[in-house]
């Protein structure tokens, strides 16, 4: 099954009500934690609730919660073990302080690298366990245990209660980006347009969708085994959308500087034709990514090659040189190349995920 296969009504329902469901899940996780504490009271229970909120508050997706839970568990266990070892080795406050500073120095040095959150958690868990050397061994274990309990509750609720899949949000954000770019593209190249379009809000909408895709990459790869080895394609897809967005923004600011240039542009029949074809392709790509269509638009490489030839021919025939018109035609061509590149990247993702799933099925 492709990553862009038809979405279930249940998945669409979750995505459309993601904020409400997210609030419900956090409240449910906190309720579970407090019910456990009501029947089995434990010391330092507040850390369970704090952990649940930290993990779930800004990461509603399963992949995000899984990533943060794993890093928090690793950091908690590492920091707690180091702190407990210090307590077992010595009761000298000065030596405890020196060993604690060594641990904090290591975590601070590694906090901006890969697994940075795990190092951050390890650092404050170490301080929490030691607490100036006054805490006993049992108290250190209780503090660690309540944090781990919070991680487990947050993870289980994220996985099994109305799971919010990062993969689904990523594909729908991609579809939204393509849909908006297609709208801007077709509207701007329409021969009926007689004045500049107000594209600022539409462009900002595309930018938000692209940024959201970028923030979801790691969660998508954690959730989906079929996407795990294709992070380079996801990154290039974001880069291609960013370039396309920049070109669309330049197009919106270029066309209307000179009325004579506008007349030359309107004479380019292939420009309007290419605009309609590529704009329709973006719309079809959007429907495919959202799971509303099983058909990918065809490659437009030949169309772009012919368009480039016509631009070159038009330049050679011109008696006067309209820099704005020719620059505008070049921008259209470059934007078309990026759209074709986006199409090819989506094809690669589709084929890659299909092959991965077929391999799994055959192995069974």
Tab-separated table of C-alpha atoms in Angstrom, residues 176-185 188 197-211 241-254 339:
chain	number	residue	atom	x	y	z
A	176	UNK	CA	-2.508	21.673	0.686
A	177	UNK	CA	0.766	23.202	-0.502
A	178	UNK	CA	0.330	21.830	-4.032
A	179	UNK	CA	-3.325	22.885	-4.203
A	180	UNK	CA	-2.538	26.456	-3.209
A	181	UNK	CA	0.416	26.701	-5.594
A	182	UNK	CA	-1.770	25.395	-8.413
A	183	UNK	CA	-4.402	28.022	-7.636
A	184	UNK	CA	-1.848	30.844	-7.634
A	185	UNK	CA	-0.234	29.563	-10.823
A	188	UNK	CA	-1.832	34.440	-12.305
A	197	UNK	CA	-3.347	39.436	-8.034
A	198	UNK	CA	-3.368	39.745	-4.243
A	199	UNK	CA	-1.267	36.648	-3.633
A	200	UNK	CA	0.319	37.524	-0.299
A	201	UNK	CA	-2.063	35.495	1.888
A	202	UNK	CA	-2.036	32.549	-0.518
A	203	UNK	CA	1.760	32.516	-0.577
A	204	UNK	CA	1.872	32.611	3.221
A	205	UNK	CA	-0.485	29.623	3.309
A	206	UNK	CA	1.897	27.673	1.067
A	207	UNK	CA	4.857	28.661	3.245
A	208	UNK	CA	3.105	27.422	6.397
A	209	UNK	CA	2.284	24.094	4.756
A	210	UNK	CA	5.916	23.635	3.651
A	211	UNK	CA	7.268	24.483	7.102
A	241	UNK	CA	8.358	23.363	-3.039
A	242	UNK	CA	10.388	26.181	-1.484
A	243	UNK	CA	12.004	27.001	-4.838
A	244	UNK	CA	8.635	26.864	-6.572
A	245	UNK	CA	7.155	29.181	-3.939
A	246	UNK	CA	9.987	31.662	-4.457
A	247	UNK	CA	9.460	31.634	-8.229
A	248	UNK	CA	5.707	32.160	-7.817
A	249	UNK	CA	6.419	35.128	-5.574
A	250	UNK	CA	8.809	36.584	-8.150
A	251	UNK	CA	6.252	36.025	-10.903
A	252	UNK	CA	3.643	37.946	-8.938
A	253	UNK	CA	6.026	40.908	-8.698
A	254	UNK	CA	7.308	40.805	-12.292
A	339	UNK	CA	6.675	21.537	-10.698
